[in-house]
Amino acid sequence: MTQQTDGPAATVAQDGTTSTAPDTAPAFITVTEVDRIPTLLAPTSGGGPVTAGLYFRVGAADETLATAGLTHLVEHLALHRHGVSDLHYNGSTAATHTHFVVSGTAEEVVAHLNGVCASLRDLPVERLATEREILRTEQAGRSRGPNHQLPLWRYGARGYGLASYPEYGTRHLTADAVRDWARTWFTRDNAVLWITGDTVPDGLDLTLPAGRRQPLPAPTSALPVTPAYLTGGSGGVVLDGIVRRSVAASLFAEVLGRALFTDLRQKGGYSYAADCGYHPRDNDHATVTAFADALPQKQDAVVGGFIDVLARLRAGNISQAELDSARAKSLKQFEIPDLGAAALPSYALNVLTGHANLTPDEHRAELAAVTVEDLREVARELYDSALIQVPGRAVDWAGFTEAPQWSAPASDPAGTVHRSRQSDAVSLTVGPEAVTLVTPGGQISVRYDACAAMRVFPDGARHLIGFDAFVAEVEPTLYAKLTPDRMAVIDAAVPAAAVVPMPERDPDEIPQAAARRGGLKDRARGMLRSLRPGRG
């Protein structure tokens, strides 16, 4: 897993309506402005290419489930006019920022950045349909990490939880929606520029509309209690936890990763990959993510060994040697040539978000001050906030509570009741305020006013996804008397902003009621298997 640290970095950014450069910076960083955009400079040795990056404080976590992919779409449109080129450039959209990077001669960098800003001022929306298709193709070919389900279980179907979902917005977003998003978020007051070099290259024109520095999105929660667990996934074990952002926490992630590798691969031979990463989430907290893979016959051993490592560290059994080894590795980041230029992206990102950070000397001092007890405190913090996904069996024996599999129970959901065509024990209620699926095991209810997205299919089906990430699939083929007038109740009640038009499904993809065979309990079990209730 990739690892990020908390420093070295520049000073705080402003939250006002105009962009100003930070008041102070490390000695090897020059601070200036270009077209009222804070700009950070640091020289390189050897006369290599100029590299520059333009950050905007907008990302996937600022969207809604129904508009997911909107920022990514703007990024693609902003780069379209550059076409095929030998120039090395890229754009990326993360949870809380968008980044345009380019490397080449000073003239090439100037031309590229000028072109990006010109496109942001006047997006080539005639390319909208094509870029939507390109994004869907990109998404289909993108591999998902082992932790791809954890965000929706932790945060629900909004904010940071959107990382678990497809980019539904790429199916229906209009030119006006894309332009409005660019005008609101891709502004001079919501940007930071960094350039490797002593001076700003001549000819830069980064003219952008005025705006404001956008705050980071507030985290939501879909977990009533932690530590929590869920079952399923790819066969390995993956855990994440939320800890206070600190140098000690970044060192702890290194210690945990090494402990997992030592116990699960080198000693036990259970896993091939066992690692841990530390990633700042916002200005105050970071996400620690640990993973270990497993073959089917080794899954129990990996689960047990993984939890044993976590329990050992939580109990305070961390050696001075483990800390010293992690600290020595972190100190190596200061030994690289052109440290200022290498650190510019992280400097600029922290200026963008307003995170007050450290100079290299301050960071070294904080690393030196970290004690074993500091790591023990982080271990306890990680455990207390942990969400772990395991294959197969429950891990309540280790103090984890199962993440909710059903919505909070309602005494008697109001509305018309539609019996399942497969099981008398299952029904769907279409009410004035919510759609509720009732089964022998529990119920799933999605309120219309808490609907993150409703997927609308031409065949009449409606899939409602709540802010809590629970899904109610309303399939007319599976429930009795689910007539168009009842579907119209749903359509009228769900906010228009949550509607996601879906393409026509292949006939084989439309669920059909199976013939009733067996007893009531058998039919109910079969229905539940086909429904696969839960979140998604």
Coordinates of C-alpha atoms in Angstrom, one line a residue:
M1 CA 0.0 0.0 0.0
T2 CA 1.1 3.5 -0.6
Q3 CA 2.2 5.6 2.4
Q4 CA 1.9 9.3 3.0
T5 CA 3.5 11.2 5.8
D6 CA 2.5 14.4 7.6
G7 CA 5.3 16.6 6.5
P8 CA 7.4 18.3 5.6
A9 CA 4.8 20.9 4.4
A10 CA 4.1 24.5 4.2
T11 CA 1.9 26.7 6.3
V12 CA -1.8 27.3 6.5
A13 CA -4.1 28.4 3.6
Q14 CA -6.8 31.0 3.8
D15 CA -10.5 30.3 3.9
G16 CA -11.6 33.7 2.7
T17 CA -13.0 34.9 -0.6
T18 CA -9.6 35.9 -2.1
S19 CA -6.5 33.7 -2.4
T20 CA -3.4 34.9 -0.7
A21 CA 0.0 33.1 -0.4
P22 CA 1.0 31.7 3.0
D23 CA 2.8 34.1 5.3
T24 CA 5.8 31.8 5.9
A25 CA 7.4 28.8 4.3
P26 CA 10.6 26.8 4.6
A27 CA 13.7 28.6 3.4
F28 CA 14.0 26.6 0.2
I29 CA 10.4 27.5 -0.8
T30 CA 9.6 30.7 -2.6
V31 CA 6.1 32.0 -2.2
T32 CA 4.4 34.2 -4.7
E33 CA 1.1 34.6 -6.7
V34 CA 0.1 34.1 -10.3
D35 CA -3.2 35.7 -11.3
R36 CA -4.1 35.8 -7.6
I37 CA -3.4 32.0 -7.2
P38 CA -1.0 31.1 -4.4
T39 CA 2.2 29.8 -6.0
L40 CA 5.1 27.8 -4.5
L41 CA 8.5 27.6 -6.2
A42 CA 11.5 25.4 -5.4
P43 CA 14.6 24.9 -7.5
T44 CA 16.0 21.7 -9.0
S45 CA 19.7 20.9 -9.8
G46 CA 21.0 19.6 -13.1
G47 CA 18.8 21.7 -15.4
G48 CA 16.1 19.1 -15.9
P49 CA 12.6 19.7 -17.1
V50 CA 10.2 22.1 -15.4
T51 CA 7.4 20.3 -13.6
A52 CA 4.2 22.1 -12.4
G53 CA 1.0 21.2 -10.8
L54 CA -2.3 23.1 -10.4
Y55 CA -4.5 22.0 -7.5
F56 CA -8.2 22.7 -7.0
R57 CA -10.0 22.0 -3.7
V58 CA -12.7 19.8 -5.2
G59 CA -13.0 16.1 -5.5
A60 CA -15.4 13.1 -5.5
A61 CA -16.4 13.6 -1.9
D62 CA -17.9 17.0 -2.7
E63 CA -20.4 15.4 -5.1
T64 CA -23.6 13.4 -4.5
L65 CA -24.2 9.8 -5.5
A66 CA -26.4 10.9 -8.4
T67 CA -23.8 13.3 -9.7
A68 CA -20.7 11.2 -8.9
G69 CA -18.1 11.6 -11.6
L70 CA -18.9 15.3 -12.2
T71 CA -15.4 16.5 -11.1
H72 CA -13.7 13.8 -13.1
L73 CA -15.7 14.9 -16.1
V74 CA -14.6 18.5 -15.8
E75 CA -11.0 17.3 -15.5
H76 CA -11.3 15.3 -18.7
L77 CA -12.9 18.2 -20.6
A78 CA -10.2 20.6 -19.4
L79 CA -7.5 18.4 -20.9
H80 CA -9.3 17.5 -24.2
R81 CA -8.0 20.3 -26.3
H82 CA -4.4 19.2 -25.6
G83 CA -5.0 16.1 -27.7
V84 CA -2.1 13.8 -28.6
S85 CA 1.2 15.2 -27.5
D86 CA 4.7 14.1 -26.5
L87 CA 4.4 16.3 -23.5
H88 CA 4.1 14.5 -20.2
Y89 CA 0.9 15.6 -18.5
N90 CA -1.9 14.2 -16.5
G91 CA -5.0 15.0 -14.5
S92 CA -6.3 13.2 -11.4
T93 CA -9.4 13.5 -9.3
A94 CA -9.2 12.4 -5.6
A95 CA -11.7 12.5 -2.8
T96 CA -10.9 16.2 -1.9
H97 CA -8.8 17.6 -4.7
T98 CA -8.2 17.7 -8.4
H99 CA -4.7 18.0 -9.7
F100 CA -3.3 18.9 -13.2
V101 CA 0.4 18.1 -13.6
V102 CA 2.7 18.8 -16.5
S103 CA 6.5 18.4 -17.1
G104 CA 8.5 19.8 -20.0
T105 CA 10.3 22.9 -21.1
A106 CA 9.2 26.2 -19.5
E107 CA 7.4 27.2 -22.7
E108 CA 5.6 23.8 -22.8
V109 CA 4.5 24.1 -19.2
V110 CA 3.2 27.6 -19.8
A111 CA 1.3 26.6 -22.9
H112 CA -0.3 23.6 -21.1
L113 CA -1.4 25.4 -18.0
N114 CA -2.7 28.3 -20.0
G115 CA -4.7 25.8 -22.0
V116 CA -6.1 24.1 -19.0
C117 CA -7.3 27.4 -17.5
A118 CA -8.7 28.5 -20.9
S119 CA -10.7 25.2 -21.1
L120 CA -11.9 25.6 -17.5
R121 CA -13.2 29.1 -18.4
D122 CA -15.0 27.7 -21.5
L123 CA -15.4 24.0 -21.3
P124 CA -15.7 22.1 -24.6
V125 CA -19.1 20.8 -23.8
E126 CA -19.6 19.6 -27.3
R127 CA -17.4 16.7 -26.2
L128 CA -19.7 15.9 -23.3
A129 CA -21.3 12.8 -24.7
T130 CA -18.0 11.4 -25.8
E131 CA -16.2 12.1 -22.6
R132 CA -19.0 10.5 -20.6
E133 CA -18.5 7.3 -22.7
I134 CA -14.7 7.5 -22.1
L135 CA -15.1 7.8 -18.4
R136 CA -17.5 4.8 -18.3
T137 CA -14.9 2.8 -20.3
E138 CA -12.2 3.9 -17.9
Q139 CA -14.3 2.9 -14.9
A140 CA -15.1 -0.6 -16.4
G141 CA -11.4 -1.3 -16.8
R142 CA -10.3 0.0 -13.4
S143 CA -9.3 -2.6 -10.8
R144 CA -10.8 -2.1 -7.4
G145 CA -8.7 -2.4 -4.3
P146 CA -9.4 -4.8 -1.5
N147 CA -10.8 -2.0 0.6
H148 CA -13.3 -0.7 -2.0
Q149 CA -16.4 -1.6 0.0
L150 CA -15.2 -0.1 3.3
P151 CA -16.0 3.5 2.5
L152 CA -19.7 2.9 1.9
W153 CA -20.0 0.9 5.1
R154 CA -18.2 3.5 7.1
Y155 CA -19.6 6.7 5.6
G156 CA -22.8 5.6 3.7
A157 CA -23.7 6.7 0.2
R158 CA -22.3 10.3 0.4
G159 CA -19.1 12.2 1.0
Y160 CA -16.1 10.0 1.5
G161 CA -18.4 6.9 1.0
L162 CA -18.8 7.7 -2.7
A163 CA -15.4 6.1 -3.3
S164 CA -17.2 2.7 -3.3
Y165 CA -19.6 3.6 -6.0
P166 CA -19.7 3.9 -9.8
E167 CA -19.7 7.4 -11.3
Y168 CA -23.5 7.5 -11.9
G169 CA -23.3 11.1 -12.9
T170 CA -21.5 10.2 -16.1
R171 CA -24.8 8.7 -17.4
H172 CA -26.9 11.9 -17.4
L173 CA -25.1 15.1 -16.5
T174 CA -25.9 18.0 -18.8
A175 CA -23.7 20.7 -20.2
D176 CA -25.3 23.3 -17.8
A177 CA -24.5 21.1 -14.8
V178 CA -20.9 20.7 -15.9
R179 CA -20.4 24.4 -16.5
D180 CA -22.0 25.3 -13.2
W181 CA -19.7 22.9 -11.3
A182 CA -16.6 24.4 -13.0
R183 CA -17.7 28.0 -12.3
T184 CA -18.3 27.1 -8.6
W185 CA -15.3 25.0 -7.8
F186 CA -12.6 25.6 -10.4
T187 CA -11.9 29.2 -9.4
R188 CA -8.7 31.2 -8.6
D189 CA -9.6 31.4 -4.9
N190 CA -9.9 27.6 -4.7
A191 CA -6.6 26.8 -6.4
V192 CA -2.9 26.5 -5.5
L193 CA 0.0 26.3 -8.1
W194 CA 3.4 24.8 -7.6
I195 CA 6.4 25.0 -10.0
T196 CA 9.9 23.5 -9.9
G197 CA 12.2 26.4 -10.6
D198 CA 13.5 29.7 -9.1
T199 CA 11.0 31.9 -10.9
V200 CA 7.6 31.9 -12.5
P201 CA 8.0 31.2 -16.3
D202 CA 7.1 34.1 -18.5
G203 CA 3.7 34.1 -20.2
L204 CA 1.6 32.3 -17.7
D205 CA -2.1 33.3 -17.9
L206 CA -4.1 31.4 -15.3
T207 CA -7.1 33.7 -15.4
L208 CA -10.0 32.1 -13.7
P209 CA -13.3 33.4 -12.2
A210 CA -13.3 34.6 -8.6
G211 CA -14.8 32.3 -6.0
R212 CA -13.9 31.2 -2.5
R213 CA -11.7 28.6 -0.8
Q214 CA -14.0 25.6 -0.3
P215 CA -14.0 23.9 3.0
L216 CA -13.3 20.2 3.2
P217 CA -16.4 17.9 3.3
A218 CA -17.5 16.9 6.8
P219 CA -17.4 13.2 7.3
T220 CA -20.7 11.3 7.7
S221 CA -21.2 8.0 9.5
A222 CA -23.2 4.8 8.7
L223 CA -21.7 2.8 11.6
P224 CA -23.6 3.1 14.9
V225 CA -20.7 1.5 16.8
T226 CA -17.1 0.6 16.3
P227 CA -15.0 -1.6 16.2
A228 CA -17.2 -3.3 13.6
Y229 CA -16.9 -6.0 11.1
L230 CA -18.5 -7.3 7.9
T231 CA -18.1 -10.5 5.9
G232 CA -17.3 -11.1 2.3
G233 CA -14.8 -9.6 -0.1
S234 CA -12.0 -11.1 -2.1
G235 CA -10.9 -13.7 0.4
G236 CA -8.3 -11.6 2.3
V237 CA -8.6 -9.4 5.4
V238 CA -8.8 -5.7 5.1
L239 CA -9.2 -3.1 8.0
D240 CA -9.4 0.6 8.2
G241 CA -9.6 2.9 11.1
I242 CA -9.7 6.7 11.7
V243 CA -6.9 8.2 13.8
R244 CA -5.8 11.7 14.6
R245 CA -3.4 13.0 12.0
S246 CA 0.1 13.0 13.4
V247 CA 3.7 11.9 12.8
A248 CA 3.2 9.2 15.4
A249 CA 0.2 7.8 13.5
S250 CA 2.2 7.6 10.3
L251 CA 5.0 5.8 12.1
F252 CA 2.5 3.4 13.7
A253 CA 1.2 2.4 10.2
E254 CA 4.7 1.4 9.2
V255 CA 5.0 -0.6 12.4
L256 CA 1.7 -2.4 11.8
G257 CA 2.6 -3.1 8.2
R258 CA 5.9 -4.7 9.1
A259 CA 4.3 -6.7 11.9
L260 CA 1.7 -8.1 9.6
F261 CA 4.3 -9.0 7.0
T262 CA 6.5 -10.7 9.6
D263 CA 3.8 -12.7 11.2
L264 CA 1.6 -13.6 8.2
R265 CA 4.2 -14.1 5.5
Q266 CA 7.6 -14.7 6.9
K267 CA 6.6 -16.7 10.0
G268 CA 3.2 -18.2 9.1
G269 CA 3.4 -18.4 5.4
Y270 CA -0.3 -17.6 5.2
S271 CA -0.2 -14.5 3.1
Y272 CA 1.8 -13.2 0.1
A273 CA 0.8 -9.5 0.5
A274 CA 0.5 -8.0 4.0
D275 CA 0.9 -4.3 4.4
C276 CA -0.5 -1.1 5.9
G277 CA -0.9 2.5 4.6
Y278 CA -1.5 5.9 6.2
H279 CA -3.5 8.6 4.2
P280 CA -4.6 11.9 5.5
R281 CA -8.4 12.3 5.1
D282 CA -8.8 15.9 6.2
N283 CA -6.9 18.4 8.3
D284 CA -7.5 16.6 11.6
H285 CA -7.8 12.9 10.8
A286 CA -6.1 10.2 8.7
T287 CA -7.2 6.7 7.5
V288 CA -5.0 3.8 8.4
T289 CA -5.7 0.8 6.1
A290 CA -4.2 -2.7 6.6
F291 CA -4.6 -5.7 4.3
A292 CA -3.5 -9.3 4.1
D293 CA -4.4 -11.7 1.3
A294 CA -5.3 -15.4 1.7
L295 CA -6.0 -18.6 -0.2
P296 CA -9.3 -20.2 0.7
Q297 CA -7.6 -22.9 2.8
K298 CA -5.6 -20.3 4.8
Q299 CA -8.4 -17.8 5.5
D300 CA -9.0 -18.8 9.1
A301 CA -5.3 -18.6 9.8
V302 CA -5.0 -15.2 8.2
V303 CA -8.0 -13.8 10.1
G304 CA -6.6 -15.1 13.4
G305 CA -3.1 -13.9 12.7
F306 CA -4.2 -10.5 11.6
I307 CA -6.3 -9.9 14.7
D308 CA -3.5 -11.3 16.9
V309 CA -1.1 -8.6 15.5
L310 CA -3.7 -5.9 16.1
A311 CA -4.4 -7.1 19.6
R312 CA -0.6 -7.3 20.4
L313 CA -0.1 -3.7 19.4
R314 CA -3.3 -2.5 21.1
A315 CA -2.1 -4.2 24.3
G316 CA 1.1 -2.1 24.1
N317 CA 3.4 -4.8 23.1
I318 CA 5.5 -2.6 20.8
S319 CA 9.3 -2.8 21.0
Q320 CA 11.7 0.1 20.8
A321 CA 13.3 -1.6 17.9
E322 CA 10.1 -1.5 15.9
L323 CA 9.8 2.2 16.5
D324 CA 13.4 2.9 15.7
S325 CA 13.2 0.9 12.4
A326 CA 10.1 2.8 11.3
R327 CA 11.6 6.2 12.3
A328 CA 14.8 5.5 10.4
K329 CA 12.8 4.7 7.2
S330 CA 10.8 8.0 7.6
L331 CA 14.0 10.0 8.1
K332 CA 15.2 8.8 4.7
Q333 CA 12.7 11.1 3.0
F334 CA 15.0 14.1 3.9
E335 CA 18.0 12.6 2.2
I336 CA 16.8 12.9 -1.3
P337 CA 18.3 15.5 -3.7
D338 CA 16.2 18.6 -4.4
L339 CA 14.1 18.1 -1.3
G340 CA 12.2 21.3 -1.8
A341 CA 11.1 20.4 -5.3
A342 CA 10.2 16.9 -4.4
A343 CA 8.0 18.1 -1.5
L344 CA 6.2 20.8 -3.5
P345 CA 3.1 18.7 -4.2
S346 CA 2.5 18.0 -0.6
Y347 CA 3.4 21.5 0.4
A348 CA 0.9 22.9 -2.1
L349 CA -1.9 20.4 -1.1
N350 CA -1.6 21.4 2.5
V351 CA -1.7 25.1 1.6
L352 CA -4.9 24.3 -0.4
T353 CA -6.7 22.5 2.5
G354 CA -5.4 24.8 5.3
H355 CA -3.4 22.2 7.2
A356 CA -0.6 23.8 9.3
N357 CA 2.5 21.6 8.9
L358 CA 6.1 21.4 9.6
T359 CA 9.4 22.5 8.1
P360 CA 11.9 19.7 7.6
D361 CA 13.7 20.5 10.8
E362 CA 10.4 20.6 12.8
H363 CA 9.4 17.3 11.2
R364 CA 12.7 15.6 12.2
A365 CA 12.2 16.9 15.7
E366 CA 8.7 15.4 15.9
L367 CA 10.0 12.1 14.6
A368 CA 12.7 12.1 17.2
A369 CA 10.2 12.8 19.9
V370 CA 7.8 9.9 19.2
T371 CA 7.8 7.3 21.9
V372 CA 6.6 3.7 22.1
E373 CA 3.8 5.0 24.3
D374 CA 2.7 7.3 21.5
L375 CA 2.4 4.3 19.2
R376 CA 0.4 2.4 21.8
E377 CA -2.1 5.2 21.9
V378 CA -2.4 5.2 18.1
A379 CA -3.0 1.4 18.2
R380 CA -5.8 1.9 20.7
E381 CA -7.3 4.7 18.6
L382 CA -7.1 2.5 15.5
Y383 CA -8.8 -0.4 17.2
D384 CA -11.6 1.7 18.7
S385 CA -12.5 3.1 15.2
A386 CA -11.8 0.0 13.2
L387 CA -13.9 -1.5 10.5
I388 CA -12.7 -5.0 9.3
Q389 CA -13.8 -7.1 6.4
V390 CA -13.2 -10.8 6.8
P391 CA -14.0 -13.8 4.6
G392 CA -16.8 -16.0 5.9
R393 CA -16.9 -16.2 9.6
A394 CA -17.9 -13.6 12.2
V395 CA -15.2 -12.0 14.4
D396 CA -17.4 -11.0 17.3
W397 CA -15.1 -13.1 19.5
A398 CA -12.4 -10.4 19.0
G399 CA -14.7 -7.6 20.2
F400 CA -16.0 -6.5 16.9
T401 CA -19.7 -5.8 16.4
E402 CA -21.4 -6.8 13.1
A403 CA -22.1 -3.7 10.9
P404 CA -25.8 -3.2 10.4
Q405 CA -27.3 -5.6 7.8
W406 CA -30.7 -4.1 8.0
S407 CA -32.3 -0.7 8.4
A408 CA -33.5 0.5 11.8
P409 CA -36.8 -1.4 12.4
A410 CA -40.0 0.4 11.9
S411 CA -43.1 -0.7 13.8
D412 CA -45.5 -0.8 10.9
P413 CA -44.4 0.8 7.6
A414 CA -47.3 2.7 6.0
G415 CA -48.4 2.2 2.4
T416 CA -49.6 -0.4 0.0
V417 CA -48.2 -3.9 0.7
H418 CA -47.0 -5.9 -2.3
R419 CA -46.4 -9.6 -1.7
S420 CA -43.4 -11.3 -3.2
R421 CA -44.2 -13.6 -6.1
Q422 CA -41.6 -16.0 -4.7
S423 CA -42.3 -16.1 -0.9
D424 CA -45.3 -15.2 1.3
A425 CA -42.7 -14.2 4.0
V426 CA -41.4 -11.3 1.9
S427 CA -43.2 -8.1 1.0
L428 CA -42.5 -4.6 -0.3
T429 CA -44.4 -1.6 1.0
V430 CA -44.7 1.5 -1.1
G431 CA -45.6 4.3 1.3
P432 CA -45.9 8.1 1.2
E433 CA -42.5 8.6 2.9
A434 CA -40.5 5.5 2.1
V435 CA -40.1 2.1 0.3
T436 CA -39.7 -0.8 2.7
L437 CA -38.6 -4.4 2.0
V438 CA -39.8 -6.7 4.8
T439 CA -38.2 -10.2 5.2
P440 CA -38.1 -12.8 7.9
G441 CA -34.6 -11.6 8.8
G442 CA -35.2 -7.9 8.9
Q443 CA -36.2 -4.9 6.8
I444 CA -34.6 -2.4 4.5
S445 CA -36.3 1.0 4.3
V446 CA -35.2 3.9 2.1
R447 CA -36.9 7.3 2.8
Y448 CA -37.5 9.4 -0.2
D449 CA -36.1 12.5 1.6
A450 CA -32.9 10.4 2.4
C451 CA -32.5 8.9 -1.0
A452 CA -28.9 9.4 -2.3
A453 CA -29.8 8.1 -5.8
M454 CA -32.6 6.3 -7.5
R455 CA -31.6 4.2 -10.6
V456 CA -34.5 4.3 -13.1
F457 CA -34.7 1.5 -15.6
P458 CA -36.8 1.7 -18.8
D459 CA -38.4 -1.6 -17.9
G460 CA -40.0 0.0 -14.9
A461 CA -37.6 -1.0 -12.1
R462 CA -36.5 1.5 -9.5
H463 CA -33.5 0.9 -7.3
L464 CA -33.4 3.3 -4.3
I465 CA -30.1 3.8 -2.4
G466 CA -30.4 5.6 0.9
F467 CA -27.8 7.9 2.5
D468 CA -27.1 5.0 4.8
A469 CA -26.2 2.9 1.7
F470 CA -29.0 0.4 2.1
V471 CA -30.7 -0.5 -1.2
A472 CA -34.3 -1.1 -1.9
E473 CA -34.8 -2.7 -5.3
V474 CA -38.3 -2.2 -6.6
E475 CA -38.8 -4.8 -9.3
P476 CA -42.3 -5.0 -10.8
T477 CA -41.7 -8.6 -11.9
L478 CA -41.1 -9.8 -8.4
Y479 CA -44.0 -8.3 -6.5
A480 CA -47.8 -8.6 -6.9
K481 CA -49.9 -5.6 -8.0
L482 CA -46.9 -3.3 -8.3
T483 CA -48.7 -1.3 -11.0
P484 CA -47.6 1.8 -12.8
D485 CA -49.6 4.0 -10.5
R486 CA -47.8 2.7 -7.5
M487 CA -44.4 3.2 -9.2
A488 CA -45.6 6.8 -10.0
V489 CA -45.9 7.4 -6.2
I490 CA -42.2 6.6 -5.9
D491 CA -41.2 8.8 -8.9
A492 CA -43.2 11.7 -7.6
A493 CA -41.7 11.5 -4.1
V494 CA -37.9 11.0 -4.8
P495 CA -36.2 14.4 -5.4
A496 CA -35.4 15.0 -9.0
A497 CA -31.7 15.6 -8.1
A498 CA -31.4 12.0 -7.0
V499 CA -32.7 10.4 -10.2
V500 CA -30.2 8.5 -12.3
P501 CA -31.5 7.3 -15.7
M502 CA -30.1 3.8 -16.5
P503 CA -29.8 2.1 -19.9
E504 CA -32.1 -0.6 -21.0
R505 CA -31.3 -3.9 -19.4
D506 CA -30.7 -7.2 -21.3
P507 CA -33.8 -9.4 -20.8
D508 CA -31.7 -11.9 -18.9
E509 CA -30.8 -9.2 -16.4
I510 CA -34.4 -8.5 -15.5
P511 CA -35.2 -10.7 -12.4
Q512 CA -38.1 -13.1 -12.8
A513 CA -40.1 -14.7 -10.1
A514 CA -39.1 -18.4 -9.8
A515 CA -41.8 -21.1 -9.6
R516 CA -42.9 -21.7 -6.0
R517 CA -41.5 -25.0 -4.7
G518 CA -40.9 -26.2 -1.3
G519 CA -42.2 -24.9 2.0
L520 CA -42.7 -21.4 3.2
K521 CA -39.3 -21.3 4.9
D522 CA -37.5 -22.7 1.9
R523 CA -39.1 -20.1 -0.4
A524 CA -38.2 -17.3 2.0
R525 CA -34.6 -18.5 2.1
G526 CA -34.4 -18.6 -1.7
M527 CA -35.9 -15.1 -1.9
L528 CA -33.3 -13.7 0.5
R529 CA -30.5 -15.3 -1.4
S530 CA -31.7 -13.7 -4.6
L531 CA -32.2 -10.3 -2.9
R532 CA -28.9 -10.3 -1.2
P533 CA -30.1 -7.6 1.3
G534 CA -27.6 -5.2 2.6
R535 CA -25.7 -2.2 1.4
G536 CA -24.2 -1.4 -2.0

